[in-house]
Short mmCIF file of C-alpha atoms and ligand atoms in Angstrom, two decimals:
data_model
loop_
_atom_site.label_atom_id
_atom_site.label_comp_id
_atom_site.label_asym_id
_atom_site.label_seq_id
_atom_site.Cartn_x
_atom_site.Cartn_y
_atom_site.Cartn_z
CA UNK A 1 12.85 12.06 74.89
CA UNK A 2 16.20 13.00 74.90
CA UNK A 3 16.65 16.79 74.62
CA UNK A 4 18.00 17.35 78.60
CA UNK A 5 20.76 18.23 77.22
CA UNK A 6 20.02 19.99 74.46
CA UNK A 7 19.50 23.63 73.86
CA UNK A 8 17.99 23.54 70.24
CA UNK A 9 16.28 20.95 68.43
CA UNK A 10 17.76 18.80 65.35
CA UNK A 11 18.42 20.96 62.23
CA UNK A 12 15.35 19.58 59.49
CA UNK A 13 17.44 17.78 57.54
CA UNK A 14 18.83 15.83 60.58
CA UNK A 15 15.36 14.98 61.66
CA UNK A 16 14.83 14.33 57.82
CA UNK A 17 17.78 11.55 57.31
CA UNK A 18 17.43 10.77 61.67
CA UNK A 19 13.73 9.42 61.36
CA UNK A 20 12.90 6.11 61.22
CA UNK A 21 9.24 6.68 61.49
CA UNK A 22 8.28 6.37 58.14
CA UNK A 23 8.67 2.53 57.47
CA UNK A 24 9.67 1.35 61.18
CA UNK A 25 5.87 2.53 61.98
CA UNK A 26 4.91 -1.44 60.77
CA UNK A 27 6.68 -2.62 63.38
CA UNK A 28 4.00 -1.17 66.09
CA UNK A 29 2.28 -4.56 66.87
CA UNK A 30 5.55 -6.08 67.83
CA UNK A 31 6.56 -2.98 70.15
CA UNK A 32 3.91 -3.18 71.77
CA UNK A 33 4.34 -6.76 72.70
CA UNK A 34 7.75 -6.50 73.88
CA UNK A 35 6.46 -2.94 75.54
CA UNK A 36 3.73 -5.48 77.32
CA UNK A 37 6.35 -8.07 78.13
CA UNK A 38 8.58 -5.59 79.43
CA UNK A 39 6.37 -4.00 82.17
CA UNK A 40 4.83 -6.95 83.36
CA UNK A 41 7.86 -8.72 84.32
CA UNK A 42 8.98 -4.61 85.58
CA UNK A 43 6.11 -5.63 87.85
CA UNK A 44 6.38 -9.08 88.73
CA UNK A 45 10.24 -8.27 89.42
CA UNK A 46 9.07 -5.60 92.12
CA UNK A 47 10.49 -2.64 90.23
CA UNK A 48 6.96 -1.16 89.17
CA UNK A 49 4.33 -0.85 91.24
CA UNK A 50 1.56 -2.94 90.44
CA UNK A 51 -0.37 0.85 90.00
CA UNK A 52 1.86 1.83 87.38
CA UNK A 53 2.35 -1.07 85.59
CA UNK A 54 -1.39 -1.58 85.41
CA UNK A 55 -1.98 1.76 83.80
CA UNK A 56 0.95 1.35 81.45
CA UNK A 57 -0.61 -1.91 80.18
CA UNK A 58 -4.48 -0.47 79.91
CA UNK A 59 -2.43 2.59 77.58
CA UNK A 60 -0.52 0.29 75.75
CA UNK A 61 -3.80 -1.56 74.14
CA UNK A 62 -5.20 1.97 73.67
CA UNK A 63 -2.50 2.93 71.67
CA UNK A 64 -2.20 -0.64 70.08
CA UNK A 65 -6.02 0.30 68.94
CA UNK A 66 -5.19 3.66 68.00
CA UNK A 67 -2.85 2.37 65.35
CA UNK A 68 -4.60 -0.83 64.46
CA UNK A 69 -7.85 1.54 63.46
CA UNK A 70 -5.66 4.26 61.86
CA UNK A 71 -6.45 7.20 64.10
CA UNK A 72 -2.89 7.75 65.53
CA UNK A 73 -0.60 10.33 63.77
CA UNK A 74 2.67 9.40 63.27
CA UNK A 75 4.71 12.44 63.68
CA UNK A 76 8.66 12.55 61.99
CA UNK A 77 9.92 14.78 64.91
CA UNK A 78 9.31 11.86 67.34
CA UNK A 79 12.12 10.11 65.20
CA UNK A 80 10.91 6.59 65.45
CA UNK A 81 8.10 3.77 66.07
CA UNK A 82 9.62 3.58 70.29
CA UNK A 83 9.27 7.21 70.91
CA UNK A 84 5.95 7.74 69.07
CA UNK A 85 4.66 5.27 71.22
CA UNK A 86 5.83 6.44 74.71
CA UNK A 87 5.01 9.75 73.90
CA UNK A 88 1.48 8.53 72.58
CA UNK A 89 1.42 6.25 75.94
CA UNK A 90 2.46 9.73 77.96
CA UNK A 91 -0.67 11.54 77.06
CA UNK A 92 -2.50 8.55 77.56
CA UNK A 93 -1.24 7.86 81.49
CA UNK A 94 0.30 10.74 82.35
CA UNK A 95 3.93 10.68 83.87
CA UNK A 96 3.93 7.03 84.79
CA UNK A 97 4.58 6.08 80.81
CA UNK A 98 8.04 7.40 81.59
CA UNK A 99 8.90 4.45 84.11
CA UNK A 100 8.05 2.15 81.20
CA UNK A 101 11.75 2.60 79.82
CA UNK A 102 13.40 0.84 83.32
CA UNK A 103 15.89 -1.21 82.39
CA UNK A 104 15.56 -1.34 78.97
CA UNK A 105 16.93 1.12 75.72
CA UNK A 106 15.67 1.38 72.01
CA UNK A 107 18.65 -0.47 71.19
CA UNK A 108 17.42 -3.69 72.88
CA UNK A 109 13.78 -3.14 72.16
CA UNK A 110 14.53 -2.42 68.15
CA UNK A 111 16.12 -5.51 68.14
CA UNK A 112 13.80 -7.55 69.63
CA UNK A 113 10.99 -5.63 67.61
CA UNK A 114 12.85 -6.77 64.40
CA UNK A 115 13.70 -9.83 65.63
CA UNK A 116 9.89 -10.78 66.47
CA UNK A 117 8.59 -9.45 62.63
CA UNK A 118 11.35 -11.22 61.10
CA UNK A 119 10.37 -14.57 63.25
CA UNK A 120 6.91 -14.14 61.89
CA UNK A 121 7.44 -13.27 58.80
CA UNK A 122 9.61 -16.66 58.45
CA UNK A 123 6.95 -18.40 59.18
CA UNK A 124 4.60 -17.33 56.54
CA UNK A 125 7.05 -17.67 53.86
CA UNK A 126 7.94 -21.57 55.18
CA UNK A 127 3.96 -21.80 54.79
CA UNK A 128 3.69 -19.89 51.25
CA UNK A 129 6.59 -22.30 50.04
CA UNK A 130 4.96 -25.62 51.07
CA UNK A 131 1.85 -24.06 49.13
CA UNK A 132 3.93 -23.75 46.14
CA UNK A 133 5.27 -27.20 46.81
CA UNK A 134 1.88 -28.71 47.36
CA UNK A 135 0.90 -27.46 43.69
CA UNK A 136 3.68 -28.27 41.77
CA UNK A 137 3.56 -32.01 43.45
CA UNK A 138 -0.07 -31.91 42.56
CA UNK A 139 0.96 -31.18 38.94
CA UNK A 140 4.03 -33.69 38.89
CA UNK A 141 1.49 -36.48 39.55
CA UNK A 142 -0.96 -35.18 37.01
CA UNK A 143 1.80 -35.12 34.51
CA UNK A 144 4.13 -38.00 35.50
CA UNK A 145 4.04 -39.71 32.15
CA UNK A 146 3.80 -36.10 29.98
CA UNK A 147 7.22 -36.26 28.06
CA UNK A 148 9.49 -33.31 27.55
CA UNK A 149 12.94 -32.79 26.64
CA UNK A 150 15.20 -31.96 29.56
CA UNK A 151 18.07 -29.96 28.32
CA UNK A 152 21.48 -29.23 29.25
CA UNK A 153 23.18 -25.89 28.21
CA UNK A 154 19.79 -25.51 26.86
CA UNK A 155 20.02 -27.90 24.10
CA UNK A 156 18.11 -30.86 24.13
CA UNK A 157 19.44 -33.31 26.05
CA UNK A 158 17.45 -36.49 27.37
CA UNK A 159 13.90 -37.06 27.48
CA UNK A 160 12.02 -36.28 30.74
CA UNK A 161 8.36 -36.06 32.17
CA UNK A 162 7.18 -32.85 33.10
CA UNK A 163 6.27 -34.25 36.80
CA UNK A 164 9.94 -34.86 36.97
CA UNK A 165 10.91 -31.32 36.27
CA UNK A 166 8.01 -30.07 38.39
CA UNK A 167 9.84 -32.12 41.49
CA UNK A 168 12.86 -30.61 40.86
CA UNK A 169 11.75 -27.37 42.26
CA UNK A 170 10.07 -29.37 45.09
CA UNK A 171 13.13 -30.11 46.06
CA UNK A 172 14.39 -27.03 46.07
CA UNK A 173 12.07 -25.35 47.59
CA UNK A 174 12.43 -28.11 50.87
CA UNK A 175 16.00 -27.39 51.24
CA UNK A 176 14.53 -23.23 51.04
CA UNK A 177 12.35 -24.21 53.98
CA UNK A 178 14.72 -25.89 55.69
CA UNK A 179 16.51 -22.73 55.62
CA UNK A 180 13.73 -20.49 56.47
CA UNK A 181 13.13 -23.04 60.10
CA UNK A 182 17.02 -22.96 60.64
CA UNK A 183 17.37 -19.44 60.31
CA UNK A 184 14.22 -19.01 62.48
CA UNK A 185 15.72 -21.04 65.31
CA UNK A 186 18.61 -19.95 65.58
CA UNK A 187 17.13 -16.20 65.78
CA UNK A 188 14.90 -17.39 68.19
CA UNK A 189 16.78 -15.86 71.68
CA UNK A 190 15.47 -12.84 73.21
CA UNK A 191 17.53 -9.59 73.04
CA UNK A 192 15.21 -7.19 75.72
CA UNK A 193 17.16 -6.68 79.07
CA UNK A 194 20.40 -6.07 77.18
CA UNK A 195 19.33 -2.08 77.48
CA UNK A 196 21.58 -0.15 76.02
CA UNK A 197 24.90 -2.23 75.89
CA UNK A 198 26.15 -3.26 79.00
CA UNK A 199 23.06 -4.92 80.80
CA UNK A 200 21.77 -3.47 84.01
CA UNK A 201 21.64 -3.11 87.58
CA UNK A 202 17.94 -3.72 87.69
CA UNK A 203 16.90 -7.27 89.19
CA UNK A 204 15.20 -7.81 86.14
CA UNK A 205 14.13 -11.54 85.20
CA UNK A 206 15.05 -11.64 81.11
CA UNK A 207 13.60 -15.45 81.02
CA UNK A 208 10.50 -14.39 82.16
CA UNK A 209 10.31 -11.93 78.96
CA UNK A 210 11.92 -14.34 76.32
CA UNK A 211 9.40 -16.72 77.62
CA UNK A 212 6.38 -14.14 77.30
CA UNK A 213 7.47 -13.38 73.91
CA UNK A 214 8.03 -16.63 72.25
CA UNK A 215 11.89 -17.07 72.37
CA UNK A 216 13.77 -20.15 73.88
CA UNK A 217 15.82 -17.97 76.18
CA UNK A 218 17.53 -15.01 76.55
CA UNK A 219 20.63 -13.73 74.25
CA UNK A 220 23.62 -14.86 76.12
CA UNK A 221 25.82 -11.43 75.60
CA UNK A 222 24.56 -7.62 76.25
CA UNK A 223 26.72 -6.33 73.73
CA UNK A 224 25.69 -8.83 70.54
CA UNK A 225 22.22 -8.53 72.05
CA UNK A 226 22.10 -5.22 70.86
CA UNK A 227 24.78 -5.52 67.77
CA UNK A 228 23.35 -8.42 66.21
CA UNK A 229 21.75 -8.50 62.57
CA UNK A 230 22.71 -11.55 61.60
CA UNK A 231 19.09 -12.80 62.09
CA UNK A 232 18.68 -10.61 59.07
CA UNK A 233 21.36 -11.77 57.04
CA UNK A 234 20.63 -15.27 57.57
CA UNK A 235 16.73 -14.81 56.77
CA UNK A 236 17.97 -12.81 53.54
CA UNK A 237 20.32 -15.13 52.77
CA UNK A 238 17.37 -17.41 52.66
CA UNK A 239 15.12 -15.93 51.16
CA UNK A 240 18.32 -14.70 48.27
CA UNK A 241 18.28 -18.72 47.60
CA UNK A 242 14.46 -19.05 47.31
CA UNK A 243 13.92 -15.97 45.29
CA UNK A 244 17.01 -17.58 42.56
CA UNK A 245 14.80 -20.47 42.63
CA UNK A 246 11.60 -19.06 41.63
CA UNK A 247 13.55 -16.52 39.03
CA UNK A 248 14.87 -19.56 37.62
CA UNK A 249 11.45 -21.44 36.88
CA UNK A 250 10.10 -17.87 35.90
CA UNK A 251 12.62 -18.05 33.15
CA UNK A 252 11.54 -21.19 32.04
CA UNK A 253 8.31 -20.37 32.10
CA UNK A 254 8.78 -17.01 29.98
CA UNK A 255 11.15 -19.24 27.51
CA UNK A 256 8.09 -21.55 27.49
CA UNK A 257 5.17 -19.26 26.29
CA UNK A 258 7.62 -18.27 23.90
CA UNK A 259 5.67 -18.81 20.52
CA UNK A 260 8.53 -20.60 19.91
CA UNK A 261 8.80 -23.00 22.39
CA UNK A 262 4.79 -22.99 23.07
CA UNK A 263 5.79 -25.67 25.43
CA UNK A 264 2.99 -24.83 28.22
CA UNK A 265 -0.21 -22.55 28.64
CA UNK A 266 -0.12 -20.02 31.70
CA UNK A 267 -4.01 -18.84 32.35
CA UNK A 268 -5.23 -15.55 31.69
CA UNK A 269 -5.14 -14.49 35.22
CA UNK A 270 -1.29 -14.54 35.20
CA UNK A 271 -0.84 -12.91 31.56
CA UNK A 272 -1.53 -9.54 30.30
CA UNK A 273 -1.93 -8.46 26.21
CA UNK A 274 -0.57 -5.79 24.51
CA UNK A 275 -2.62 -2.53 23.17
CA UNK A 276 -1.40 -2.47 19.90
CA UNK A 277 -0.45 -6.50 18.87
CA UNK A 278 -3.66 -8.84 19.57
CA UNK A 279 -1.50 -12.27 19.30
CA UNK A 280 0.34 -11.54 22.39
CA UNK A 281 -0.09 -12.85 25.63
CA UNK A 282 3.17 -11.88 27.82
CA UNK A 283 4.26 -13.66 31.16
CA UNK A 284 4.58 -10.40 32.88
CA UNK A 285 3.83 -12.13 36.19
CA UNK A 286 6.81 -14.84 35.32
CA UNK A 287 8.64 -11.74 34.89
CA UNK A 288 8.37 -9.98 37.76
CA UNK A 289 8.87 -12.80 39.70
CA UNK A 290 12.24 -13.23 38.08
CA UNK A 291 13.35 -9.74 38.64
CA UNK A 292 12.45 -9.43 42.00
CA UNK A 293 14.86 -11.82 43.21
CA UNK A 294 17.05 -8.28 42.45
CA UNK A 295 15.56 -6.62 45.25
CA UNK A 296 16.14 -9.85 47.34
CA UNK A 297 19.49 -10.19 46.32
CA UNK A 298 20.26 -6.41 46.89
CA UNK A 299 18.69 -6.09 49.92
CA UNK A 300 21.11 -9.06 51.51
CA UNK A 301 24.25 -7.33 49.52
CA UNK A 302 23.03 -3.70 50.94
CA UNK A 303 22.99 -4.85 54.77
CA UNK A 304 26.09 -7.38 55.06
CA UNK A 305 27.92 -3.71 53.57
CA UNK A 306 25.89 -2.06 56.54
CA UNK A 307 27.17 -4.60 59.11
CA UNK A 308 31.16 -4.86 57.82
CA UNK A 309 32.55 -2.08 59.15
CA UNK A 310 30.54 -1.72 62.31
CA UNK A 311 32.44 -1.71 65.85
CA UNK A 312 30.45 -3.35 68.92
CA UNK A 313 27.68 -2.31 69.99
CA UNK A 314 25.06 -0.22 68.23
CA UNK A 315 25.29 2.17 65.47
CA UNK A 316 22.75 4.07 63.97
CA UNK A 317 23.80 2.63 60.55
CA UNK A 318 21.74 -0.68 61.92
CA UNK A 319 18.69 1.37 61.26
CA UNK A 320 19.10 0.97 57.67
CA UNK A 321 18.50 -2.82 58.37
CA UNK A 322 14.83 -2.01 58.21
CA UNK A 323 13.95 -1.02 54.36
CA UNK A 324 15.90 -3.84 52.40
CA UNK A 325 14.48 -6.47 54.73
CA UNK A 326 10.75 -5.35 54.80
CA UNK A 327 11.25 -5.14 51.25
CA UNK A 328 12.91 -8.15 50.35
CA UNK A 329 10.66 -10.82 52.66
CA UNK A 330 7.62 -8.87 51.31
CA UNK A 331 8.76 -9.47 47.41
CA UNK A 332 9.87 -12.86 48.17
CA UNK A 333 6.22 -13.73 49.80
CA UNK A 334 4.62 -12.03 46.99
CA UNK A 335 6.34 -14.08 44.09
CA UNK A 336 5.71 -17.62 46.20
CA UNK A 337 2.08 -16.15 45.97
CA UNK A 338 2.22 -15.57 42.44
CA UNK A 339 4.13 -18.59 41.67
CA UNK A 340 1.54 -20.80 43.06
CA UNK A 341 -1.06 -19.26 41.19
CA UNK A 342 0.83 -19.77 37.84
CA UNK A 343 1.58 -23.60 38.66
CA UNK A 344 -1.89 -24.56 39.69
CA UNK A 345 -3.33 -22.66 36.43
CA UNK A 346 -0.18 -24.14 34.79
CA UNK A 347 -1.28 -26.15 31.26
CA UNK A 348 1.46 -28.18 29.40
CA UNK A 349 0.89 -28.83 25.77
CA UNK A 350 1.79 -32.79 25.88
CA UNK A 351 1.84 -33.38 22.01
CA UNK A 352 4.27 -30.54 21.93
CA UNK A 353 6.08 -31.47 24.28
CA UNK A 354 6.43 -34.88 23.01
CA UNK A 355 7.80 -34.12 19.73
CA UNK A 356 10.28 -31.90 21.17
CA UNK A 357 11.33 -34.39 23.72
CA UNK A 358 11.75 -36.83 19.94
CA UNK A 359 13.51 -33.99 18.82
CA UNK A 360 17.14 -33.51 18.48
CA UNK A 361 18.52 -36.82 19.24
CA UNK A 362 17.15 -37.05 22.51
CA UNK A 363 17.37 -40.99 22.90
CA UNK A 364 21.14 -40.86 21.67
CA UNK A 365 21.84 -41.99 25.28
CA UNK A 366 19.33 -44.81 25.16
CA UNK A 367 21.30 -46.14 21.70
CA UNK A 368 24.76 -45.70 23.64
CA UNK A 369 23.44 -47.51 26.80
CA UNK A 370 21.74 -50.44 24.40
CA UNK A 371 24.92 -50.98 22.62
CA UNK A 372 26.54 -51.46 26.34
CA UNK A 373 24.03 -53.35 27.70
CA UNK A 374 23.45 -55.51 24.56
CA UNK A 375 26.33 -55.83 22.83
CA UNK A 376 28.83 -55.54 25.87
CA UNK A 377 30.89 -52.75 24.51
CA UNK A 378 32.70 -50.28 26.09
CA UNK A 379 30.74 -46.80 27.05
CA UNK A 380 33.29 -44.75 25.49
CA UNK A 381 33.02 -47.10 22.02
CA UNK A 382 29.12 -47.31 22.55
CA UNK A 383 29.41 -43.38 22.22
CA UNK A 384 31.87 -43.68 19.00
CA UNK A 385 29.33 -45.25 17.36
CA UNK A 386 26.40 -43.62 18.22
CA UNK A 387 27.66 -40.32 17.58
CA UNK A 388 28.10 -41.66 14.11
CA UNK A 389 24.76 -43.00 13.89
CA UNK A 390 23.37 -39.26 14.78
CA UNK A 391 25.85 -38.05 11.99
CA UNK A 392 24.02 -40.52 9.69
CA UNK A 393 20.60 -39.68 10.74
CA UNK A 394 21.10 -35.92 10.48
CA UNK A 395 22.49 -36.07 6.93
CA UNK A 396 19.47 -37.84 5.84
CA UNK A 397 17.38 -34.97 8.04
CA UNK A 398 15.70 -37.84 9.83
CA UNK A 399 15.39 -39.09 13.74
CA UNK A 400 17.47 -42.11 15.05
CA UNK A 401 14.59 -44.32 14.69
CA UNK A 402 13.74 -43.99 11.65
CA UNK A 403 17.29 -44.73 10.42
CA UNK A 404 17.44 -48.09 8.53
CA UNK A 405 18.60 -51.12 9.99
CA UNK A 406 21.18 -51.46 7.57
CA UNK A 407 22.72 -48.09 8.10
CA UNK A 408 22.71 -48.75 11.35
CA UNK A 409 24.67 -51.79 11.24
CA UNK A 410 27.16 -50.22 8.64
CA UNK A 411 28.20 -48.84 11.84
CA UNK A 412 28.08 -51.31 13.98
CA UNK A 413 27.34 -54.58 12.44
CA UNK A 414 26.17 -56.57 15.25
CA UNK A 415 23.13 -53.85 15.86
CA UNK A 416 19.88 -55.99 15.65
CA UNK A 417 16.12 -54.98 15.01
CA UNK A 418 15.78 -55.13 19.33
CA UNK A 419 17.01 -51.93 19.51
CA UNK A 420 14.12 -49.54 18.12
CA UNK A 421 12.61 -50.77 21.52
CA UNK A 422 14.77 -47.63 23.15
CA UNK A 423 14.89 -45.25 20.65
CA UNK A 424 11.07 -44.40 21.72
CA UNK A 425 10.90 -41.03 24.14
CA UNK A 426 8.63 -42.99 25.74
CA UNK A 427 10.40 -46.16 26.25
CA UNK A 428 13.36 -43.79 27.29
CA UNK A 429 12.07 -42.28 30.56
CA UNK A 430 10.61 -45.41 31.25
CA UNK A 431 13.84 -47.09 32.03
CA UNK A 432 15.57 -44.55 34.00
CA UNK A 433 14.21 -46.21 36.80
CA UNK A 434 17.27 -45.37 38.67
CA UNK A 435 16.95 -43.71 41.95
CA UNK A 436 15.95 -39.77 41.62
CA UNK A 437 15.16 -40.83 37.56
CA UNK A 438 12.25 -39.19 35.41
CA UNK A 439 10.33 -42.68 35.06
CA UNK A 440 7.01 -42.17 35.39
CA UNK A 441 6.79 -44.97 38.39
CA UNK A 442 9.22 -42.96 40.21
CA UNK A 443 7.91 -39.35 39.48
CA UNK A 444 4.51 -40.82 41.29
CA UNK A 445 5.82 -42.35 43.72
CA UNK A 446 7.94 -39.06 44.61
CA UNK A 447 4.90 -36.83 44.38
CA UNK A 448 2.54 -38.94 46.27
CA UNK A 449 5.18 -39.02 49.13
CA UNK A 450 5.56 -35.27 49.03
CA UNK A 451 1.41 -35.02 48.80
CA UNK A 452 1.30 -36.75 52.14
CA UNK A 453 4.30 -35.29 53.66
CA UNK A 454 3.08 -31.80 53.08
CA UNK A 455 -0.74 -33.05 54.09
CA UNK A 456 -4.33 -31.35 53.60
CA UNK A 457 -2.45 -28.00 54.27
CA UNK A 458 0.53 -25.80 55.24
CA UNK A 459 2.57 -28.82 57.04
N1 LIG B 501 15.32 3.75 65.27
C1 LIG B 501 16.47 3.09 65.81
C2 LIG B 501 16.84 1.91 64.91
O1 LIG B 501 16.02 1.55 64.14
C3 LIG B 501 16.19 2.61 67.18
C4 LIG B 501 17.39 2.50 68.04
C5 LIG B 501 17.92 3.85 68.37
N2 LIG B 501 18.99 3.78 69.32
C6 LIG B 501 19.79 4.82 69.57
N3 LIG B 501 20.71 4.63 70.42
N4 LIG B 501 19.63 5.97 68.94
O2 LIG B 501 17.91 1.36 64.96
#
């Protein structure tokens, strides 16, 4: 495609570390889209004649079916996923492929090709994370009243519901979407017509091919057109955040099938045994998901070191975008998938997780805020004395409510009978009524308004 120049072809190992062929082939379908785009508005513009641009189209599908049916060879020598095409689309119509390229250079067409994948690919992970959503809101309602312990530093800290802490990574996972739509709009300008750097002296109409191809408008500069990744970045970026979100609940979940936790039941369809110790039942799926976000995370670290010490325009290094991002979005959509299979299977073990949420002074907070409310003292006082009262209790290995009234008042002498009323788990997270608080009233509320928010499916 190139070799005018050239009296030899590349050594092997420069066609060896050159070609992009071997993982840049998946981006076929979206060549051939912009390749489509391209020559129609070559036509419509007057620089094609409508002959040519006719038989350029009629090739393109034929090669678009070649690959689609897995009869067209993808040879390393022809470097990358542009030139196996046009050379594909050259046997197909005969010297008219060649005027295909008018106006145009890999460097613009690479970057819209990656540009339109990523765009996609966006998309199905916004729709894989309101899955996700939809089942862990699904789960929060089921469970709004199932006490657990919440935990801070990992030590028990105040009672919660599990529908609570199932909302929590609602949450997150809206501010992940919000991130994949941003990312995807701002991406959304059209890079083809930039050709190689500089633009060109072709009357070509670059709305009329953002429009064909989905984008708001054309890229505004021919030299970012071409040396932009940051649509990259940005999507990894996003999907970095989502995939520390889902390793995060993964690790929960693995500390929760713990034997000694035994906090909640994942099905057998996201556990495997082991061949020699019958008992066990191991979260490898949990796992996985948690150390993928590695891969995410490295993929985003490997490209912004691509892109730091690049000079405008295009470098070759920007073919190493490919790889890490393919990767990374493909991990990331595979742990939402497996994610969402773990929630809906997802069985808490409420007794359980009722004594531990009794466990551990849990309702010290409750006794603090009663002595407040009650008694009108002072938080930092309120906390004196309770602190005492859990000294008490835990010398006599017992919980705070089953610590005599006259103990209690030893402390604090104006203490009455009223306040076993808080030291319940159950009466606990049913006064934290505040707004964003684990009562059950509000966990329902909260995951009926995300039920209907997110709708049937994939809103
Ligand atoms: N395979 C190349 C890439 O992925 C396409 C662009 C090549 N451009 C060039 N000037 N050699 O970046």
């Amino acid at each position: 495609m190139w070799g005018g120049r050239f009296a030899s072809g590349p050594a092997e190992i420069m066609e060896e570390i050159n070609a992009s062929i071997g993982f840049d082939k998946r981006l076929a379908p979206q060549d051939i889209r912009g390749s489509l785009a391209h020559v129609a508005m070559l036509g419509a513009a007057g620089i094609l004649p409508h002959g040519d641009v006719a038989a350029i189209q009629d090739g393109l599908k034929t090669v678009a079916e070649e690959i689609e049916t897995g009869r067209f060879e993808f040879r390393r020598e022809l470097e990358d996923i542009h030139m196996a095409v046009e050379s594909r689309l050259t046997e197909i119509v005969g010297p008219a492929a060649g005027r295909l390229h008018t106006a145009r250079s890999r460097n613009d067409q690479v970057a819209t090709d990656m540009k339109l994948w990523v765009r996609d690919t966006l998309d199905g992970l916004d729709a894989q994370a309101a899955e996700l959503q939809r089942a862990l809101a699904e789960k929060a309602l089921a469970h709004a009243t199932t006490v657990m312990p919440g935990f801070t530093h990992l030590q028990s800290a105040q009672p919660v519901t599990f529908g609570h802490h199932c909302l929590a990574y609602v949450e997150m996972l809206a501010r992940d979407r919000g991130r994949f739509r941003d990312a995807r709009a701002r991406l959304n300008e059209c890079p083809l017509g930039a050709a190689a750097l500089a633009g060109t002296s072709f009357p070509i109409d670059r709305h009329a091919t953002a429009q064909a191809l989905g984008f708001d408008r054309p890229t505004a500069n021919s030299l970012d057109s071409v040396a932009d990744r940051d649509f990259a970045l940005e999507s990894l970026s996003a999907a970095s955040i989502c995939a520390v979100h889902l390793s995060r609940f993964a690790e929960e979940l693995v500390i929760w099938t713990s034997a000694q936790f035994n906090f909640v039941k994942l099905s057998d369809g996201y556990t495997t045994g082991s061949s020699i110790m019958p008992q066990k039942r191991n979260p490898d799926a949990a796992e996985l998901v948690r150390a993928k976000s590695g891969r995410v995370i490295g993929a985003l670290t490997g490209l912004l070191i691509v892109m730091k010490g690049l000079p405008l325009a295009y470098s070759k290094d920007m073919q190493e975008d490919k790889e890490g991002t393919f990767d990374a979005l493909q991990a990331l959509s595979l742990c939402l998938a497996a994610m969402t299979g773990m929630v809906r299977d997802l069985e808490p073990n409420p007794d359980i997780l009722a004594r531990a949420a009794g466990s551990g002074y849990a309702t010290a907070t409750d006794l603090a805020d009663w002595l407040v409310r009650e008694l009108g003292l002072p938080f930092r006082e309120a906390h004196h004395v309770t602190g005492r009262l859990v000294g008490a209790a835990s010398a006599k290995g017992v919980g705070l409510e089953e610590l005599p009234l006259s103990e209690m008042q030893a402390a604090e002498p104006r203490i009455t009978q009223a306040v076993y009323a808080v030291l319940g788990v159950e009466n606990s997270v049913s006064s934290r009524t505040s707004h964003g608080g684990t009562a059950p009233d509000n966990v329902r509320a909260q995951a009926t308004r995300w039920l209907d928010a997110l709708g049937a499916s994939g809103a």
